[in-house]
Amino acid sequence: MSELRLEVKIDGVKYPLVTKESKESIEKIAAYVDGKIKDVKSDKLTFDRQLILASLNIADEYFKDKESFRQYYEENKEAIENFPALKDELETFKNEYGTYKTDLEEKKEELKDLKILLQEKDAEIINLTKAENDADKLREKIKALQKQAMDLTKENEILKGKIDD
């Protein structure tokens, strides 16, 4: 990034700056410092003292934020240190999940087809069971008819014997 020349206004005074930071970033910082000076502005304090008091307030905020960050880091150290590995695990999971999801969709389609096939086979079994029951009834009728035929044949033999006598 190239050097940038710009002017900022703090407490009504223009200050020329040369920076490698963005214009927006420097203007934001200058506005923050200007606000801190306005917070301590008093007719009873010289400008130098106002600057010192504003600087102390900024430093106080900085050290409090730094301590707050340190505590946050300590409380979350394990999570912060494990984050890269967890991120990699998440990516691996996402990749595997994608294939599992595809496999699951394929298996769902197979299951749907198998359910249809099962219903067809169940219908075939019902039809075959009916046919088997019908066949059993016919076998019983055939046996009855065979018995009847045998009885009639015996009776016929008996009658033939009587006619011959």
Short mmCIF file of N, CA, C and O in Angstrom, two decimals, residues 26-97:
data_model
loop_
_atom_site.label_atom_id
_atom_site.label_comp_id
_atom_site.label_asym_id
_atom_site.label_seq_id
_atom_site.Cartn_x
_atom_site.Cartn_y
_atom_site.Cartn_z
N ILE A 26 -8.09 6.32 9.29
CA ILE A 26 -7.46 7.47 9.96
C ILE A 26 -8.52 8.48 10.38
O ILE A 26 -8.46 9.03 11.49
N GLU A 27 -9.51 8.73 9.53
CA GLU A 27 -10.57 9.69 9.88
C GLU A 27 -11.37 9.18 11.09
O GLU A 27 -11.76 9.96 11.95
N LYS A 28 -11.58 7.88 11.15
CA LYS A 28 -12.30 7.29 12.28
C LYS A 28 -11.50 7.46 13.57
O LYS A 28 -12.05 7.83 14.62
N ILE A 29 -10.19 7.22 13.51
CA ILE A 29 -9.33 7.38 14.68
C ILE A 29 -9.29 8.84 15.13
O ILE A 29 -9.40 9.14 16.33
N ALA A 30 -9.15 9.76 14.16
CA ALA A 30 -9.10 11.19 14.49
C ALA A 30 -10.41 11.65 15.13
O ALA A 30 -10.41 12.40 16.11
N ALA A 31 -11.53 11.15 14.62
CA ALA A 31 -12.83 11.51 15.20
C ALA A 31 -12.94 10.97 16.63
O ALA A 31 -13.49 11.64 17.52
N TYR A 32 -12.39 9.79 16.87
CA TYR A 32 -12.40 9.20 18.22
C TYR A 32 -11.60 10.07 19.19
O TYR A 32 -12.07 10.40 20.28
N VAL A 33 -10.38 10.46 18.78
CA VAL A 33 -9.52 11.30 19.62
C VAL A 33 -10.19 12.65 19.86
O VAL A 33 -10.20 13.17 20.99
N ASP A 34 -10.79 13.21 18.80
CA ASP A 34 -11.49 14.49 18.92
C ASP A 34 -12.63 14.37 19.95
O ASP A 34 -12.80 15.26 20.79
N GLY A 35 -13.35 13.28 19.91
CA GLY A 35 -14.44 13.05 20.86
C GLY A 35 -13.92 12.94 22.29
O GLY A 35 -14.54 13.45 23.23
N LYS A 36 -12.78 12.26 22.46
CA LYS A 36 -12.20 12.12 23.80
C LYS A 36 -11.75 13.48 24.35
O LYS A 36 -11.88 13.74 25.55
N ILE A 37 -11.24 14.34 23.49
CA ILE A 37 -10.83 15.68 23.93
C ILE A 37 -12.07 16.49 24.31
O ILE A 37 -12.09 17.18 25.33
N LYS A 38 -13.14 16.35 23.52
CA LYS A 38 -14.37 17.07 23.83
C LYS A 38 -14.96 16.59 25.16
O LYS A 38 -15.56 17.38 25.89
N ASP A 39 -14.76 15.31 25.48
CA ASP A 39 -15.27 14.77 26.75
C ASP A 39 -14.62 15.46 27.96
O ASP A 39 -15.25 15.59 29.01
N VAL A 40 -13.34 15.87 27.82
CA VAL A 40 -12.62 16.46 28.97
C VAL A 40 -12.48 17.97 28.84
O VAL A 40 -11.90 18.61 29.71
N LYS A 41 -13.01 18.53 27.78
CA LYS A 41 -12.86 19.97 27.50
C LYS A 41 -13.41 20.78 28.67
O LYS A 41 -14.50 20.53 29.16
N SER A 42 -12.60 21.75 29.08
CA SER A 42 -13.00 22.61 30.20
C SER A 42 -12.23 23.91 30.09
O SER A 42 -11.06 23.93 29.70
N ASP A 43 -12.89 24.99 30.44
CA ASP A 43 -12.22 26.30 30.44
C ASP A 43 -11.17 26.36 31.54
O ASP A 43 -10.27 27.19 31.50
N LYS A 44 -11.25 25.49 32.51
CA LYS A 44 -10.32 25.49 33.62
C LYS A 44 -9.00 24.78 33.28
O LYS A 44 -8.03 24.90 34.02
N LEU A 45 -9.00 23.98 32.17
CA LEU A 45 -7.79 23.24 31.81
C LEU A 45 -7.14 23.83 30.57
O LEU A 45 -7.82 24.25 29.65
N THR A 46 -5.82 23.81 30.57
CA THR A 46 -5.11 24.26 29.37
C THR A 46 -5.26 23.16 28.32
O THR A 46 -5.61 22.02 28.61
N PHE A 47 -4.95 23.53 27.07
CA PHE A 47 -5.07 22.57 25.98
C PHE A 47 -4.16 21.37 26.22
O PHE A 47 -4.55 20.23 25.98
N ASP A 48 -2.93 21.65 26.69
CA ASP A 48 -2.00 20.55 26.98
C ASP A 48 -2.58 19.60 28.02
O ASP A 48 -2.47 18.38 27.90
N ARG A 49 -3.18 20.14 29.05
CA ARG A 49 -3.75 19.29 30.10
C ARG A 49 -4.95 18.51 29.57
O ARG A 49 -5.17 17.36 29.96
N GLN A 50 -5.72 19.15 28.69
CA GLN A 50 -6.85 18.44 28.08
C GLN A 50 -6.33 17.25 27.26
O GLN A 50 -6.90 16.15 27.32
N LEU A 51 -5.24 17.50 26.51
CA LEU A 51 -4.64 16.41 25.72
C LEU A 51 -4.15 15.29 26.61
O LEU A 51 -4.34 14.11 26.32
N ILE A 52 -3.52 15.66 27.72
CA ILE A 52 -2.99 14.64 28.64
C ILE A 52 -4.14 13.86 29.25
O ILE A 52 -4.09 12.62 29.33
N LEU A 53 -5.20 14.55 29.69
CA LEU A 53 -6.34 13.87 30.29
C LEU A 53 -7.03 12.96 29.27
O LEU A 53 -7.37 11.80 29.57
N ALA A 54 -7.20 13.43 28.04
CA ALA A 54 -7.80 12.61 26.98
C ALA A 54 -6.91 11.40 26.71
O ALA A 54 -7.40 10.28 26.54
N SER A 55 -5.60 11.60 26.66
CA SER A 55 -4.65 10.50 26.43
C SER A 55 -4.74 9.47 27.56
O SER A 55 -4.69 8.26 27.32
N LEU A 56 -4.84 9.94 28.78
CA LEU A 56 -4.98 9.02 29.91
C LEU A 56 -6.28 8.21 29.82
O LEU A 56 -6.29 7.01 30.09
N ASN A 57 -7.35 8.89 29.42
CA ASN A 57 -8.63 8.18 29.26
C ASN A 57 -8.54 7.12 28.15
O ASN A 57 -9.04 6.01 28.30
N ILE A 58 -7.88 7.49 27.04
CA ILE A 58 -7.69 6.53 25.94
C ILE A 58 -6.82 5.37 26.41
O ILE A 58 -7.13 4.21 26.15
N ALA A 59 -5.74 5.67 27.12
CA ALA A 59 -4.85 4.62 27.63
C ALA A 59 -5.60 3.72 28.62
O ALA A 59 -5.43 2.50 28.61
N ASP A 60 -6.44 4.33 29.46
CA ASP A 60 -7.23 3.55 30.41
C ASP A 60 -8.14 2.57 29.66
O ASP A 60 -8.21 1.39 30.00
N GLU A 61 -8.84 3.06 28.66
CA GLU A 61 -9.69 2.18 27.84
C GLU A 61 -8.86 1.08 27.20
O GLU A 61 -9.27 -0.08 27.18
N TYR A 62 -7.70 1.45 26.67
CA TYR A 62 -6.83 0.48 26.01
C TYR A 62 -6.43 -0.64 26.98
O TYR A 62 -6.56 -1.83 26.65
N PHE A 63 -5.97 -0.28 28.17
CA PHE A 63 -5.53 -1.30 29.12
C PHE A 63 -6.70 -2.14 29.64
O PHE A 63 -6.54 -3.34 29.85
N LYS A 64 -7.85 -1.52 29.81
CA LYS A 64 -9.02 -2.30 30.22
C LYS A 64 -9.42 -3.29 29.12
O LYS A 64 -9.72 -4.45 29.40
N ASP A 65 -9.41 -2.80 27.88
CA ASP A 65 -9.73 -3.68 26.75
C ASP A 65 -8.68 -4.79 26.61
O ASP A 65 -9.03 -5.94 26.32
N LYS A 66 -7.43 -4.43 26.83
CA LYS A 66 -6.36 -5.42 26.72
C LYS A 66 -6.55 -6.50 27.79
O LYS A 66 -6.42 -7.70 27.51
N GLU A 67 -6.87 -6.09 29.03
CA GLU A 67 -7.09 -7.04 30.11
C GLU A 67 -8.34 -7.88 29.84
O GLU A 67 -8.35 -9.09 30.05
N SER A 68 -9.37 -7.23 29.34
CA SER A 68 -10.60 -7.94 28.99
C SER A 68 -10.31 -8.98 27.91
O SER A 68 -10.78 -10.13 27.99
N PHE A 69 -9.50 -8.61 26.93
CA PHE A 69 -9.13 -9.56 25.87
C PHE A 69 -8.32 -10.71 26.45
O PHE A 69 -8.54 -11.87 26.10
N ARG A 70 -7.38 -10.40 27.35
CA ARG A 70 -6.56 -11.44 27.96
C ARG A 70 -7.45 -12.44 28.70
O ARG A 70 -7.29 -13.65 28.57
N GLN A 71 -8.40 -11.91 29.48
CA GLN A 71 -9.32 -12.79 30.21
C GLN A 71 -10.16 -13.62 29.24
O GLN A 71 -10.35 -14.82 29.43
N TYR A 72 -10.65 -12.97 28.21
CA TYR A 72 -11.44 -13.67 27.19
C TYR A 72 -10.61 -14.78 26.57
O TYR A 72 -11.08 -15.90 26.40
N TYR A 73 -9.36 -14.45 26.24
CA TYR A 73 -8.48 -15.44 25.62
C TYR A 73 -8.24 -16.62 26.56
O TYR A 73 -8.30 -17.77 26.16
N GLU A 74 -7.99 -16.32 27.83
CA GLU A 74 -7.76 -17.39 28.81
C GLU A 74 -9.00 -18.27 28.96
O GLU A 74 -8.90 -19.48 29.01
N GLU A 75 -10.18 -17.65 29.02
CA GLU A 75 -11.42 -18.40 29.17
C GLU A 75 -11.71 -19.25 27.94
O GLU A 75 -12.33 -20.30 28.03
N ASN A 76 -11.26 -18.78 26.79
CA ASN A 76 -11.58 -19.45 25.53
C ASN A 76 -10.35 -20.04 24.85
O ASN A 76 -10.40 -20.36 23.66
N LYS A 77 -9.27 -20.17 25.60
CA LYS A 77 -8.00 -20.63 25.04
C LYS A 77 -8.15 -21.97 24.32
O LYS A 77 -7.68 -22.13 23.19
N GLU A 78 -8.80 -22.91 24.99
CA GLU A 78 -8.95 -24.25 24.39
C GLU A 78 -9.72 -24.16 23.07
O GLU A 78 -9.31 -24.75 22.06
N ALA A 79 -10.81 -23.40 23.07
CA ALA A 79 -11.61 -23.25 21.85
C ALA A 79 -10.81 -22.55 20.76
O ALA A 79 -10.85 -22.96 19.59
N ILE A 80 -10.06 -21.51 21.14
CA ILE A 80 -9.26 -20.77 20.16
C ILE A 80 -8.18 -21.66 19.57
O ILE A 80 -7.97 -21.67 18.36
N GLU A 81 -7.51 -22.43 20.43
CA GLU A 81 -6.44 -23.30 19.95
C GLU A 81 -6.98 -24.47 19.13
O GLU A 81 -6.35 -24.92 18.18
N ASN A 82 -8.18 -24.95 19.46
CA ASN A 82 -8.77 -26.07 18.74
C ASN A 82 -9.51 -25.65 17.48
O ASN A 82 -9.89 -26.51 16.68
N PHE A 83 -9.73 -24.36 17.32
CA PHE A 83 -10.51 -23.88 16.19
C PHE A 83 -10.00 -24.37 14.84
O PHE A 83 -10.80 -24.87 14.04
N PRO A 84 -8.69 -24.27 14.53
CA PRO A 84 -8.25 -24.74 13.21
C PRO A 84 -8.55 -26.22 12.98
O PRO A 84 -9.03 -26.60 11.90
N ALA A 85 -8.32 -27.04 13.98
CA ALA A 85 -8.59 -28.48 13.83
C ALA A 85 -10.10 -28.72 13.68
O ALA A 85 -10.52 -29.53 12.85
N LEU A 86 -10.89 -27.99 14.47
CA LEU A 86 -12.34 -28.15 14.37
C LEU A 86 -12.85 -27.68 13.01
O LEU A 86 -13.77 -28.27 12.44
N LYS A 87 -12.24 -26.62 12.51
CA LYS A 87 -12.63 -26.12 11.19
C LYS A 87 -12.32 -27.17 10.13
O LYS A 87 -13.15 -27.41 9.25
N ASP A 88 -11.15 -27.79 10.23
CA ASP A 88 -10.79 -28.85 9.28
C ASP A 88 -11.75 -30.03 9.40
O ASP A 88 -12.19 -30.59 8.39
N GLU A 89 -12.09 -30.39 10.65
CA GLU A 89 -13.04 -31.49 10.87
C GLU A 89 -14.40 -31.15 10.25
O GLU A 89 -15.05 -32.02 9.67
N LEU A 90 -14.80 -29.90 10.41
CA LEU A 90 -16.08 -29.47 9.85
C LEU A 90 -16.06 -29.59 8.34
O LEU A 90 -17.02 -30.08 7.73
N GLU A 91 -14.98 -29.16 7.72
CA GLU A 91 -14.86 -29.26 6.26
C GLU A 91 -14.90 -30.72 5.82
O GLU A 91 -15.58 -31.07 4.85
N THR A 92 -14.17 -31.57 6.55
CA THR A 92 -14.17 -33.00 6.24
C THR A 92 -15.59 -33.55 6.38
O THR A 92 -16.07 -34.29 5.52
N PHE A 93 -16.25 -33.17 7.48
CA PHE A 93 -17.62 -33.63 7.70
C PHE A 93 -18.53 -33.17 6.57
O PHE A 93 -19.36 -33.95 6.07
N LYS A 94 -18.41 -31.91 6.17
CA LYS A 94 -19.25 -31.38 5.09
C LYS A 94 -19.03 -32.18 3.81
O LYS A 94 -19.99 -32.51 3.11
N ASN A 95 -17.76 -32.48 3.51
CA ASN A 95 -17.46 -33.25 2.31
C ASN A 95 -18.05 -34.65 2.41
O ASN A 95 -18.66 -35.14 1.46
N GLU A 96 -17.84 -35.30 3.56
CA GLU A 96 -18.38 -36.64 3.75
C GLU A 96 -19.91 -36.60 3.78
O GLU A 96 -20.56 -37.49 3.23
N TYR A 97 -20.46 -35.60 4.42
CA TYR A 97 -21.91 -35.47 4.52
C TYR A 97 -22.51 -35.37 3.13
O TYR A 97 -23.56 -35.95 2.87
#
